[in-house]
Coordinates of C-alpha atoms in Angstrom, one line a residue:
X883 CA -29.2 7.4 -14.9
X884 CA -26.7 6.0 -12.1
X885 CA -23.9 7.5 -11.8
X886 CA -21.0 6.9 -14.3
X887 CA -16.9 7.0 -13.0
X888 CA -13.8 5.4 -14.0
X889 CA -11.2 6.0 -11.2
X890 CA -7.9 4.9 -12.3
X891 CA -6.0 6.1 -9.5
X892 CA -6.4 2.9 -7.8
X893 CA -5.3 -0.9 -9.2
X894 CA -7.8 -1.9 -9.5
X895 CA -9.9 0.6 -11.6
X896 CA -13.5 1.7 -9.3
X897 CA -15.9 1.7 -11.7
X898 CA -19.5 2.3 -11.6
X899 CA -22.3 2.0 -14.4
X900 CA -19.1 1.1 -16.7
X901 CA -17.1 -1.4 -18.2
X902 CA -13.5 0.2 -20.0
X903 CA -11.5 -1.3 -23.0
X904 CA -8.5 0.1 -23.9
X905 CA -6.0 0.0 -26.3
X906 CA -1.9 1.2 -26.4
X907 CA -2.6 2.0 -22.7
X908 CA 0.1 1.2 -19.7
X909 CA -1.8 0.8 -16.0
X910 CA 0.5 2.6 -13.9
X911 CA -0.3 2.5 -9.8
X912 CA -2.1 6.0 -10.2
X913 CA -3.3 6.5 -13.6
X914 CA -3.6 5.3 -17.0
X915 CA -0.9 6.3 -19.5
X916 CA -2.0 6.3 -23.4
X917 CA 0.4 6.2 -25.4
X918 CA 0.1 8.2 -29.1
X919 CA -2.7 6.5 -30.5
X920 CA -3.8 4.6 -28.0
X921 CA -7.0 5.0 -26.6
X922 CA -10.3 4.3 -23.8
X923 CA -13.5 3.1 -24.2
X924 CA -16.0 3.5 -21.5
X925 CA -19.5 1.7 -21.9
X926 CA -22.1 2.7 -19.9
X927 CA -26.0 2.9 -19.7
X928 CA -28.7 5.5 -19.6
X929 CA -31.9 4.0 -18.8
X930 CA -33.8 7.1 -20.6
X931 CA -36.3 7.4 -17.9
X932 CA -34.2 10.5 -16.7
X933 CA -34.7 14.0 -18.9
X934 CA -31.4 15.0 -19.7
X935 CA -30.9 18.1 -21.8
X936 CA -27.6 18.5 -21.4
X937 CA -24.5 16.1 -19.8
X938 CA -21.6 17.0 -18.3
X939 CA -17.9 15.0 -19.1
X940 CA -14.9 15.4 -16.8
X941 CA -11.4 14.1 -17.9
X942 CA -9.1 14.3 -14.9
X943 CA -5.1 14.2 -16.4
X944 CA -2.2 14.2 -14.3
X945 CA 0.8 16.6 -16.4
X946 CA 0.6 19.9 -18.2
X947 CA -1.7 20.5 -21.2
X948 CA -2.5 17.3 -22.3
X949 CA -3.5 16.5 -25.9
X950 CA -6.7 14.3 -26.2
X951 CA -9.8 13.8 -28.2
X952 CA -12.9 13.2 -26.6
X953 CA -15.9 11.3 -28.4
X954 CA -19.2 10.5 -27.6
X955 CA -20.9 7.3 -29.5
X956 CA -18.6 8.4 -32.4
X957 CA -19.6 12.2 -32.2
X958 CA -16.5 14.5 -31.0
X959 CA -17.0 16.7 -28.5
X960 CA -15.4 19.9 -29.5
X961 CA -16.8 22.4 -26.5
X962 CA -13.7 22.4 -24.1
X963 CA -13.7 25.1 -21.7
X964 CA -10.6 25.7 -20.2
X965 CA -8.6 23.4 -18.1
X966 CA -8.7 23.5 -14.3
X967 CA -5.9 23.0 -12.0
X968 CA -2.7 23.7 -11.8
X969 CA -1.2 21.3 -14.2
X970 CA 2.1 20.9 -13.3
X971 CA 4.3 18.0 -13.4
X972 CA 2.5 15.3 -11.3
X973 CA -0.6 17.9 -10.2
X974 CA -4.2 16.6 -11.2
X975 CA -5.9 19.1 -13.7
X976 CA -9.6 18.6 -14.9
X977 CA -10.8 19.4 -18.8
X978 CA -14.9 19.7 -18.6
X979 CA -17.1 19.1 -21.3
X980 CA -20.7 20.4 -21.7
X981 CA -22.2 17.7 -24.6
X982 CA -25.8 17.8 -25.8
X983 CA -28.4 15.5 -24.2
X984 CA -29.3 14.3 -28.0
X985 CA -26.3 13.1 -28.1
X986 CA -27.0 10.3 -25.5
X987 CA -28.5 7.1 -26.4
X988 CA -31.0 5.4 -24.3
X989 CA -29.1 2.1 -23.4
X990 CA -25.4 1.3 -24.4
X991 CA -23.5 4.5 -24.8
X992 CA -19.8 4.6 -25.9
X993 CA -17.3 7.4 -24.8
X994 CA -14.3 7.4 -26.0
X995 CA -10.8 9.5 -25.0
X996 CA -8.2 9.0 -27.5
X997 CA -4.4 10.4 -27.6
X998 CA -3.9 11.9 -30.6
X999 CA -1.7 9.7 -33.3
X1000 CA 2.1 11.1 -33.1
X1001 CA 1.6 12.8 -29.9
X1002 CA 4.9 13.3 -28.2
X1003 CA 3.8 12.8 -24.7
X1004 CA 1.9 10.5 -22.9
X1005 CA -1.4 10.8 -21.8
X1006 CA -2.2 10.1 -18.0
X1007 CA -5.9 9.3 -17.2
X1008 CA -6.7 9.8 -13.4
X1009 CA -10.7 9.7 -13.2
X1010 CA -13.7 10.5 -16.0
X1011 CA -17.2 11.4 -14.5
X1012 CA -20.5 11.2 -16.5
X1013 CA -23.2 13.3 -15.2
X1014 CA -26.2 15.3 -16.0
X1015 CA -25.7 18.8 -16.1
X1016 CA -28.7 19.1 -13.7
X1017 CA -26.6 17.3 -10.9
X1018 CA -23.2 17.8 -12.0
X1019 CA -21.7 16.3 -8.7
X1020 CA -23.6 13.2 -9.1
X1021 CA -20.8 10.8 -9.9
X1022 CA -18.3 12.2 -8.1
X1023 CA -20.5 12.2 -4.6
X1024 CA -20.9 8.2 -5.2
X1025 CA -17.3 7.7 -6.2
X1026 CA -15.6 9.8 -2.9
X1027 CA -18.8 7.7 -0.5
X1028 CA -17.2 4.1 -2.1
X1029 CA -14.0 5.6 -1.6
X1030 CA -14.5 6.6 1.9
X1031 CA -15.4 2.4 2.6
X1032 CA -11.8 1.6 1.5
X1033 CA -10.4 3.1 5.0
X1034 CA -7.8 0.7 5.3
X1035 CA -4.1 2.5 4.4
X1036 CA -0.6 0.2 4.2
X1037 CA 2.1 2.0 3.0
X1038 CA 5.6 1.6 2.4
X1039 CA 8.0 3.8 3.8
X1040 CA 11.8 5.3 4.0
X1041 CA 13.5 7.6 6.0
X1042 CA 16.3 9.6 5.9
X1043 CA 18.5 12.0 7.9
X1044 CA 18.3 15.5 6.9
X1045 CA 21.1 17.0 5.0
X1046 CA 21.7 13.6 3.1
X1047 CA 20.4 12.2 -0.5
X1048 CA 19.7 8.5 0.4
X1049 CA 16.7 7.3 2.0
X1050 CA 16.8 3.8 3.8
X1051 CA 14.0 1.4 4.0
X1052 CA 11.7 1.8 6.9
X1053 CA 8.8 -0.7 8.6
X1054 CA 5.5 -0.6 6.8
X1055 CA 2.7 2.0 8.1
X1056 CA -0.8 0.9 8.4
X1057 CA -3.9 2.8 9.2
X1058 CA -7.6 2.6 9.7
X1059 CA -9.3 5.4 11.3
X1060 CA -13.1 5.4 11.0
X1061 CA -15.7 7.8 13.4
X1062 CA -18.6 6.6 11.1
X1063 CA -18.1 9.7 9.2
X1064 CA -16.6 8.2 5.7
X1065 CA -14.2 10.8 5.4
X1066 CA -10.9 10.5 4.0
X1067 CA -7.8 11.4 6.1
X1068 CA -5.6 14.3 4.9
X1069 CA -3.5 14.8 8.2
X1070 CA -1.8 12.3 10.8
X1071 CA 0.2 12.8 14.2
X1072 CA 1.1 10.1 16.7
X1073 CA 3.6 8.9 19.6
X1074 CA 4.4 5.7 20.5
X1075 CA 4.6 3.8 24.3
X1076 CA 8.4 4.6 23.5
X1077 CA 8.5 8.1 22.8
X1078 CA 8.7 8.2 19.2
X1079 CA 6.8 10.7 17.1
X1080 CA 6.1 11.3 13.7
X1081 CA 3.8 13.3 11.6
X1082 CA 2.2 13.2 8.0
X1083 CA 0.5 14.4 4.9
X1084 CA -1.4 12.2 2.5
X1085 CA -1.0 13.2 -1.2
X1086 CA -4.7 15.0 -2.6
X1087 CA -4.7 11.1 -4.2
X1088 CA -3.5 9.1 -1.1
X1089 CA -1.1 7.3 -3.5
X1090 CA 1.6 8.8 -0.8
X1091 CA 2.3 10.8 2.2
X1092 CA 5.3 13.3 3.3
X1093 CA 6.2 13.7 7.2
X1094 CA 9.1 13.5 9.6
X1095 CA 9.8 11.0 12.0
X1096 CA 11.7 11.4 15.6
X1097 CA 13.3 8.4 17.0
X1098 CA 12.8 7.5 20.6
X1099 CA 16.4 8.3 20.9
X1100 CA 15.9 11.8 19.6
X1101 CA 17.1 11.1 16.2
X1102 CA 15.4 13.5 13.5
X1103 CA 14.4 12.0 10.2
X1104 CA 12.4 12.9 7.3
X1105 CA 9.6 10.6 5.9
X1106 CA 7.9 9.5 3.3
X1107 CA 5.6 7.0 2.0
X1108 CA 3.9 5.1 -0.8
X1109 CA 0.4 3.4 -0.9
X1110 CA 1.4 -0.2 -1.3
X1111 CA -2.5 -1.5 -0.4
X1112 CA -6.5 -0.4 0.2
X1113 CA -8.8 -1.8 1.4
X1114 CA -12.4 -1.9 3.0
X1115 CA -12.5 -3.1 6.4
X1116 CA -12.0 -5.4 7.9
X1117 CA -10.1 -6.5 5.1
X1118 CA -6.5 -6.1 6.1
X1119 CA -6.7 -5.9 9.8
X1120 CA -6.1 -9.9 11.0
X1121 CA -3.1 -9.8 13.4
X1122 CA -2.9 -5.8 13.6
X1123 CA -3.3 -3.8 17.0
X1124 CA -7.5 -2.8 16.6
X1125 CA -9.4 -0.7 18.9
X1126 CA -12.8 -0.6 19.2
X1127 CA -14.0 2.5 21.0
X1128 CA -17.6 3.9 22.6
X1129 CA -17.6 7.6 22.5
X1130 CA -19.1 10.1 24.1
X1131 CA -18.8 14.0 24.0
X1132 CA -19.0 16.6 26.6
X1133 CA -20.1 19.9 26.2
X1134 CA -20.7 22.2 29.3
X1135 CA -19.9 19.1 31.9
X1136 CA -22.5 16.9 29.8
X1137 CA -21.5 13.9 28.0
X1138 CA -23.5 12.1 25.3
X1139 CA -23.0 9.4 23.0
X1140 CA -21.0 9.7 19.6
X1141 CA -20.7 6.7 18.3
X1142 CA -18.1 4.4 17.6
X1143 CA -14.7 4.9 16.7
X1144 CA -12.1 2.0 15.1
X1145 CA -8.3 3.0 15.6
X1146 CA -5.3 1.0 13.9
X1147 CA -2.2 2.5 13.7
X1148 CA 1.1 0.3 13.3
X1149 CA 4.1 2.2 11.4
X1150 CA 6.0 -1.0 12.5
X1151 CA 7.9 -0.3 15.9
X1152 CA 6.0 0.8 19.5
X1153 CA 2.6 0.6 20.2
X1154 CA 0.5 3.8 20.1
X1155 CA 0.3 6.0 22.8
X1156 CA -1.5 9.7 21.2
X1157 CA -2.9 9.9 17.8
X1158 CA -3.9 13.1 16.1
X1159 CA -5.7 13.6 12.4
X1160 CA -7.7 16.1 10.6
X1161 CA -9.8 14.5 7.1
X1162 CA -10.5 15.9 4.2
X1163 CA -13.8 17.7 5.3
X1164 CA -12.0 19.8 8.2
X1165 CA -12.6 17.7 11.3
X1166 CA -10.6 17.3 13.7
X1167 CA -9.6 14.8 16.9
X1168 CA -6.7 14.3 19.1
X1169 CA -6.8 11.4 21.6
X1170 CA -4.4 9.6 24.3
X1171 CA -4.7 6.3 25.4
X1172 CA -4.9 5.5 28.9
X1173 CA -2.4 2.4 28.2
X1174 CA -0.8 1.1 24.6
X1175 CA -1.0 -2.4 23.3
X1176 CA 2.2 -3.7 22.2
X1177 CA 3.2 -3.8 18.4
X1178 CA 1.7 -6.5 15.9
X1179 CA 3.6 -10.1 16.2
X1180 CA 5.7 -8.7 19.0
X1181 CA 8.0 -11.4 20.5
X1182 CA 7.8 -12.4 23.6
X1183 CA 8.7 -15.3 26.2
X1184 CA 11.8 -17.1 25.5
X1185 CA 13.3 -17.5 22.0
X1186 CA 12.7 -20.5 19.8
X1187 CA 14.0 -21.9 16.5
X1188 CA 11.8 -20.7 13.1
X1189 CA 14.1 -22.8 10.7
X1190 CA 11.8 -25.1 10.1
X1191 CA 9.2 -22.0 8.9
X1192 CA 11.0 -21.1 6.2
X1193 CA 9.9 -22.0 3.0
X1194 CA 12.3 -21.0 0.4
X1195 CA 15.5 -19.5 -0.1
X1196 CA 17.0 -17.7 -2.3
X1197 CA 20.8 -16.9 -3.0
X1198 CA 22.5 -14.3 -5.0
X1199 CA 24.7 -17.3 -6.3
X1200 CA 25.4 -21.2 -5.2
X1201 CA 28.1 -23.7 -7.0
X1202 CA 25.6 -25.7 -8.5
X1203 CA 28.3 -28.5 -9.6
X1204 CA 29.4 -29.5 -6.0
X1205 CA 25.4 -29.3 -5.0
X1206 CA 26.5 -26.8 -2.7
X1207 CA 23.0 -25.3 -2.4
X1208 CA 21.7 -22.6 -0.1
X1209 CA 18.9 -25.1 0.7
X1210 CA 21.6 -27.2 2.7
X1211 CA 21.8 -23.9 5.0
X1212 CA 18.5 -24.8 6.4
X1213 CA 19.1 -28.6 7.2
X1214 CA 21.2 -28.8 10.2
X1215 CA 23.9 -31.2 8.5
X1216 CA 27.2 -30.8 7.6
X1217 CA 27.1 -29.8 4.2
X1218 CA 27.2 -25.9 3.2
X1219 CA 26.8 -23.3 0.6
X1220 CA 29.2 -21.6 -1.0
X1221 CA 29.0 -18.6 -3.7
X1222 CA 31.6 -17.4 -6.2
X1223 CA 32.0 -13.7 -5.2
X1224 CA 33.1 -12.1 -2.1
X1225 CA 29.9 -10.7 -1.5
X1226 CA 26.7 -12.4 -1.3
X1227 CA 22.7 -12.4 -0.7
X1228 CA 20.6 -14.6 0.8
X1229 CA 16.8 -14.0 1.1
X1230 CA 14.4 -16.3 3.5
X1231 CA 10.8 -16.6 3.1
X1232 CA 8.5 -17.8 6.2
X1233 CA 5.5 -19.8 5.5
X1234 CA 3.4 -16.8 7.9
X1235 CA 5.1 -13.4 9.8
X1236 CA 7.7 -13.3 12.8
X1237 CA 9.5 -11.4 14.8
X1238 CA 13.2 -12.3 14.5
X1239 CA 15.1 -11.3 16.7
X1240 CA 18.1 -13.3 16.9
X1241 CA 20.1 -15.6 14.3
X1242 CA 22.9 -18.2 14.2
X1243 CA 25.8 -18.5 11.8
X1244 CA 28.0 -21.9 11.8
X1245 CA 30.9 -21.9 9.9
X1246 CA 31.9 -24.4 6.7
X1247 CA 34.2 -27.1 6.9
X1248 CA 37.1 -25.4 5.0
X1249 CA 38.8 -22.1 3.9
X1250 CA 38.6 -19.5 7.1
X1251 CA 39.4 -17.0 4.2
X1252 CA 36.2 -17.6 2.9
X1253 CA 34.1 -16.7 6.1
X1254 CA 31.8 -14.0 6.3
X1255 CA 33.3 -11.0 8.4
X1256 CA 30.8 -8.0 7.5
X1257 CA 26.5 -8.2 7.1
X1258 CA 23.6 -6.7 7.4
X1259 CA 20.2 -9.0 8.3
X1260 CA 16.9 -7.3 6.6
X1261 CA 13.1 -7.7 7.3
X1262 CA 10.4 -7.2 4.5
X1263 CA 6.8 -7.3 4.5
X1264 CA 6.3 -7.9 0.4
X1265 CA 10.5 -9.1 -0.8
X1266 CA 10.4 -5.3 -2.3
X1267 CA 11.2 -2.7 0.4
X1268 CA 13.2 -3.9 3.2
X1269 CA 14.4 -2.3 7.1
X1270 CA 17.3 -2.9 8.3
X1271 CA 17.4 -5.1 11.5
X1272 CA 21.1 -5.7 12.4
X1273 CA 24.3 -4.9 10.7
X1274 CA 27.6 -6.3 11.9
X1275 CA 31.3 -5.8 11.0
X1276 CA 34.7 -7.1 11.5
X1277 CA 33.1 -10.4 12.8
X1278 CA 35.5 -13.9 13.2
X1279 CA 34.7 -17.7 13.2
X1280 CA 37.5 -19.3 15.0
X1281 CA 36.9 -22.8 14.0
X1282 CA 35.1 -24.9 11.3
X1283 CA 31.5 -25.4 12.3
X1284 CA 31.6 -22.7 14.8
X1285 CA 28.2 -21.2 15.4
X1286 CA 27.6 -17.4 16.7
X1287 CA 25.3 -16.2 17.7
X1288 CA 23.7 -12.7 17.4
X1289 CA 21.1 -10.4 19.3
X1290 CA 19.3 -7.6 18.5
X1291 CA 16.2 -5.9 19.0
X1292 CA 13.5 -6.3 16.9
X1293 CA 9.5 -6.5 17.7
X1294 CA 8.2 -6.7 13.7
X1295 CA 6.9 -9.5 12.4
X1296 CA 8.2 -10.1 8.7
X1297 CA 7.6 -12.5 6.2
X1298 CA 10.6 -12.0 4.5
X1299 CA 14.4 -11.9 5.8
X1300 CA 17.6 -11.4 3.8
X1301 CA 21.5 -11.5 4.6
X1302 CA 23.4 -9.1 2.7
X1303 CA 27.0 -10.0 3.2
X1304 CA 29.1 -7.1 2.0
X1305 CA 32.8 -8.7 3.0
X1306 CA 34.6 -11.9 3.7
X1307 CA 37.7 -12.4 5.3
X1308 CA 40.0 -12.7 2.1
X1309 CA 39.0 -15.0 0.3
X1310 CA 37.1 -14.9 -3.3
X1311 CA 34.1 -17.0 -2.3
X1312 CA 31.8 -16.9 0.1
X1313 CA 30.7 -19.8 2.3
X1314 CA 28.4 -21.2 5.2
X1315 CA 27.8 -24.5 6.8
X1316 CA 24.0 -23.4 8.9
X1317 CA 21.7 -20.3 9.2
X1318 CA 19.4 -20.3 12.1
X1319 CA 16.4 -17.8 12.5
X1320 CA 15.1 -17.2 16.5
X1321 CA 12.3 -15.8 17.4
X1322 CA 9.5 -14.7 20.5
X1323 CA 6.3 -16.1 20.3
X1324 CA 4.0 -13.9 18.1
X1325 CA 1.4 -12.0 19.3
X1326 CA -1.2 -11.6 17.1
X1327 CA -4.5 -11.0 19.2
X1328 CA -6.2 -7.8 19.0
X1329 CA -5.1 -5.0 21.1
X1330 CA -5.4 -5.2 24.9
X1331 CA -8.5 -2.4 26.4
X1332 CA -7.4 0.9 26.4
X1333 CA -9.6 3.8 26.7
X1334 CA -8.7 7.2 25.4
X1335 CA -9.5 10.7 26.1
X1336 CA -8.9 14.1 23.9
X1337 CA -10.6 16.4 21.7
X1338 CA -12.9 16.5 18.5
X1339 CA -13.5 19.1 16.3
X1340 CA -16.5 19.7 13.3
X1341 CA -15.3 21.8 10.5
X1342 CA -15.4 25.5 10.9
X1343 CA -16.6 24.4 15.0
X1344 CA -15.9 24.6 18.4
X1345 CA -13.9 21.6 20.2
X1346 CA -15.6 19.7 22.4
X1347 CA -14.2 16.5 24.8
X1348 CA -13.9 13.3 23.1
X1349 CA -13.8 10.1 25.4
X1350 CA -13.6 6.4 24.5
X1351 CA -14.1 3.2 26.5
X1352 CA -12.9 -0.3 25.1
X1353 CA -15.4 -2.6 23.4
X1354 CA -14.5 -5.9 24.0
X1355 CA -12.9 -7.3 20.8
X1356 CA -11.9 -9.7 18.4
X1357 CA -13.0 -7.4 15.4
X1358 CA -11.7 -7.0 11.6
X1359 CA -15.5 -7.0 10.9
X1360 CA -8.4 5.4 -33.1
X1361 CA -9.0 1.7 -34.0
X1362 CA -6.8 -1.0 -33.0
X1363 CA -4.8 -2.2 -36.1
X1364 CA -5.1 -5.6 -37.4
X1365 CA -3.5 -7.8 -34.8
X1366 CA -3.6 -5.5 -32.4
X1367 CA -7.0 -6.3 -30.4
X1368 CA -8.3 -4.0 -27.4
X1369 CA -8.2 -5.0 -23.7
X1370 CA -10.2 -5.3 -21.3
X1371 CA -9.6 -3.2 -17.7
X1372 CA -9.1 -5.1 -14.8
X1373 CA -12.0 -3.5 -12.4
X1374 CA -14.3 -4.3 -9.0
X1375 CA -16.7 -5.9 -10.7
X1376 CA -18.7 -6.4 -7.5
X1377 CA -18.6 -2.7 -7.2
X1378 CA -19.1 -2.0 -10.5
X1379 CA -23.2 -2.9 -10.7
X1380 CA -25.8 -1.8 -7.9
X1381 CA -28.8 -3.7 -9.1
X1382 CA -28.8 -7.4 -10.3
X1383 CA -30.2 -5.8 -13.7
X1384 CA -27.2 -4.3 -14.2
X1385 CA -25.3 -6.7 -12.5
X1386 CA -26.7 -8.9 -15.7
X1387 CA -26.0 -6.3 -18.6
X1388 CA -22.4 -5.8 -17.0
X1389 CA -21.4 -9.7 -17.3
X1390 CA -23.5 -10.1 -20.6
X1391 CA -20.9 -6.9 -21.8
X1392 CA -17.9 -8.7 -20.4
X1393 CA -18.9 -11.9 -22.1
X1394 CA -19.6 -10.6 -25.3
X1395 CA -16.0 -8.5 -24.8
X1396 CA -14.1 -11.6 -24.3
X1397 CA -16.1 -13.7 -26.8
X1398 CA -15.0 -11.3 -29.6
X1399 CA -12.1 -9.3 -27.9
X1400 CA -11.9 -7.1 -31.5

């Protein structure tokens, strides 16, 4: 039989061997929530060329003590041993179920995890294996090796000073580290060309990681992060600062090949200069790069005009009636936008990334009182989780279509930019003749050569020296209730089926499924 998983710690679902329906269930970013009643059905095949006396069923449940009934092709599986793991709030716990081998069908099989009807908590699926008892780690070897291909990490991040309650937006972090190894990171170090340091630690589930950060300046923060994307390589990767190493080991003053070694790391600001990690199995590596590529879409050269990029806006309110628009802030006449409040938000999107780093304000034709005096400019990778950029206070126009002008230092490409004016100069509205966006010319090649040296370590084993030389690049190689009709899960369906013959039985499922949805 191949090997049968649902992971539902992922969007989308990793399946394998399986196609799920579910019913009165919510698809959170980490796990399935069932409400009471609701229930999972995951289809999957036994060939019945494999002797299987007796199976083994794992239901992994984030929360304490959940309440569930497990069923297989209608029979309920009553032999639950006792729950593993801790099974606290938020802490993975697994129930295991031995189930007879008679009990498995040759073909379609059916199992089924309900929550109980007037259950008072929610039930929160993380993963179910299917294996023989024979070769109980059979599923979850071949889910952790397809999770090992999605190397590619982008989170979203916040810092915050210690002492205080409120975090504040921070650039996103994205990371690829692969030694040919497929292993899955658990630990992360680095400083960048500007003397900046941080250090995390992914979550069990990499849905999020916990660190500190240290400013080139010497400011301390703590840090934290949320999975926002995963990928497989090179999916991911265009624009981002890739390395592409050859490596060798020494041992005794003898060096011999190791393999290769693809390093991307970009939390946002400086390039890279040391990067230290340990993975799941034990091993570790520290290296330091003889010189550090500068950050993704870093400006440089002389600024130019990106107002002509931009390829919506979006304001917090406009007076519709005079067609006083926040469009007419983009096209270089004299009309102007003007907003009933004496505080206001306008958001820019770019047709592709840049790296602001300057922007011009022009005044409207009337009302001083009505001028802007204190802002704050934001940069956003997704329009969810912004960084702050500039903030300014106290500023003055001292004429009508005056335009300022404002620096400041930025080497981020963002898609997204918003104004968040928090004050005006009296007035009870809120108005603007022109915004201009500046930026550097992007640079979005891969990184220049730099060739590392350090340390590796094998779990349990001896360091040895780890060097790297540059390969040339580019690279980035219960039943429902009448009316109330079960759905399908959203899930790889490429990854889903590894032969074409069940590659055919999985669509010929699906199309039945949609066919007759009941």
């Amino acid at each position: 039989m191949d090997p049968v998983f649902a992971d539902f710690s992922t969007a989308p679902a990793r399946l394998s061997n399986a196609v799920v329906r579910h019913h009165r269930c919510g698809i959170a970013s980490s796990h399935l929530a069932l409400g009471a009643g609701g229930h999972i059905k995951l289809d999957f095949a036994a060939d019945g060329q494999e002797e299987i006396t007796e199976m083994v069923v794992k239901v992994t449940t984030i929360g304490a003590d959940p309440a569930m009934d497990v069923l297989l092709n209608g029979k309920v599986l009553a032999d639950r041993p006792a729950v593993a793991g801790g099974g606290g709030h938020g802490v993975p716990q697994e129930t295991v179920l031995a189930v007879p081998g008679d009990l498995l069908a040759p073909g379609d099989n059916i199992l089924e995890i309900r929550s109980p009807e007037g259950a008072d908590t929610l039930l929160r699926l993380r993963a179910v294996t299917v294996d023989p008892a024979h070769d109980s780690g059979r599923a979850e070897r071949a889910l952790a090796a397809r999770t090992a291909t999605r190397s590619v990490f982008a989170f979203s991040t916040e810092r915050r000073a210690p002492g205080t309650v409120v975090w504040q937006p921070a650039a996103r972090l994205l990371f690829h580290i692969d030694r040919g190894e497929q292993a899955v990171p658990a630990h992360l170090a680095w400083r960048g060309a500007d003397g900046s340091e941080a250090a995390i630690g992914l979550r069990t589930d990499l849905s999020g990681f916990q660190g500190h950060w240290r400013a080139a300046d010497g400011v301390l923060t703590e840090y934290r992060g949320t999975l926002t994307d995963r990928s497989a390589y090179p999916e991911g990767t265009d624009g981002a600062p890739l390395h592409l190493f050859s490596t060798e080991e020494g041992r005794d003053e003898s060096w011999s090949p190791s393999g290769e070694l693809r390093l991307l790391l970009d939390a946002g600001e400086a390039a890279v200069e040391r990067v230290s990690w340990t993975d799941r199995r034990g091993n570790a590596a520290s290296i330091a790069l003889t010189s550090a590529a500068p950050a993704p879409g870093a400006a440089t050269g002389e600024l130019r005009d990106i107002t002509h990029t931009v390829t919506g806006v979006r304001a917090s309110d406009e007076f519709v009636g005079a067609e006083e628009f926040a469009e007419n802030l983009l096209r270089g006449s004299r009309n102007k936008w003007l907003a009933h409040d004496d505080a206001a938000e306008l958001e820019f999107v770019l047709s592709s990334p840049a790296a602001v780093s300057a922007y011009r304000l022009t005044s409207a034709n009337d009302v001083p009182d009505r001028d802007p005096r204190d802002w704050a400019l934001e940069g956003s990778y997704d329009g969810r989780v912004w960084a702050r950029l500039d903030s300014r206070g106290g500023e003055r126009f001292l004429a009508r279509f005056e335009t300022n002008e404002y620096h400041f230092a930025n080497t981020t490409s963002y898609t997204y930019y918003r104004l968040s004016i928090t004050r005006n100069a009296g007035g009870s509205e809120i108005q603007l003749s022109r915004i201009e966006l500046l930026a550097g010319e992007s640079v979005t090649a891969p990184a220049p050569a730099a060739d590392f040296t350090g340390y590796c370590a094998p779990a349990g084993g001896e360091p040895v020296g780890y060097r790297g030389t540059t390969v040339p690049g580019p690279w980035s190689h219960t039943e429902p209730q009448e009316g109330q009709s079960e759905k399908l899960l959203a899930g790889e369906l490429g990854e889903t089926a590894r032969s074409l013959d069940e590659a055919a039985r999985l669509i010929g499922k699906l199309a039945a499924y949609m066919k007759n949805p009941g």
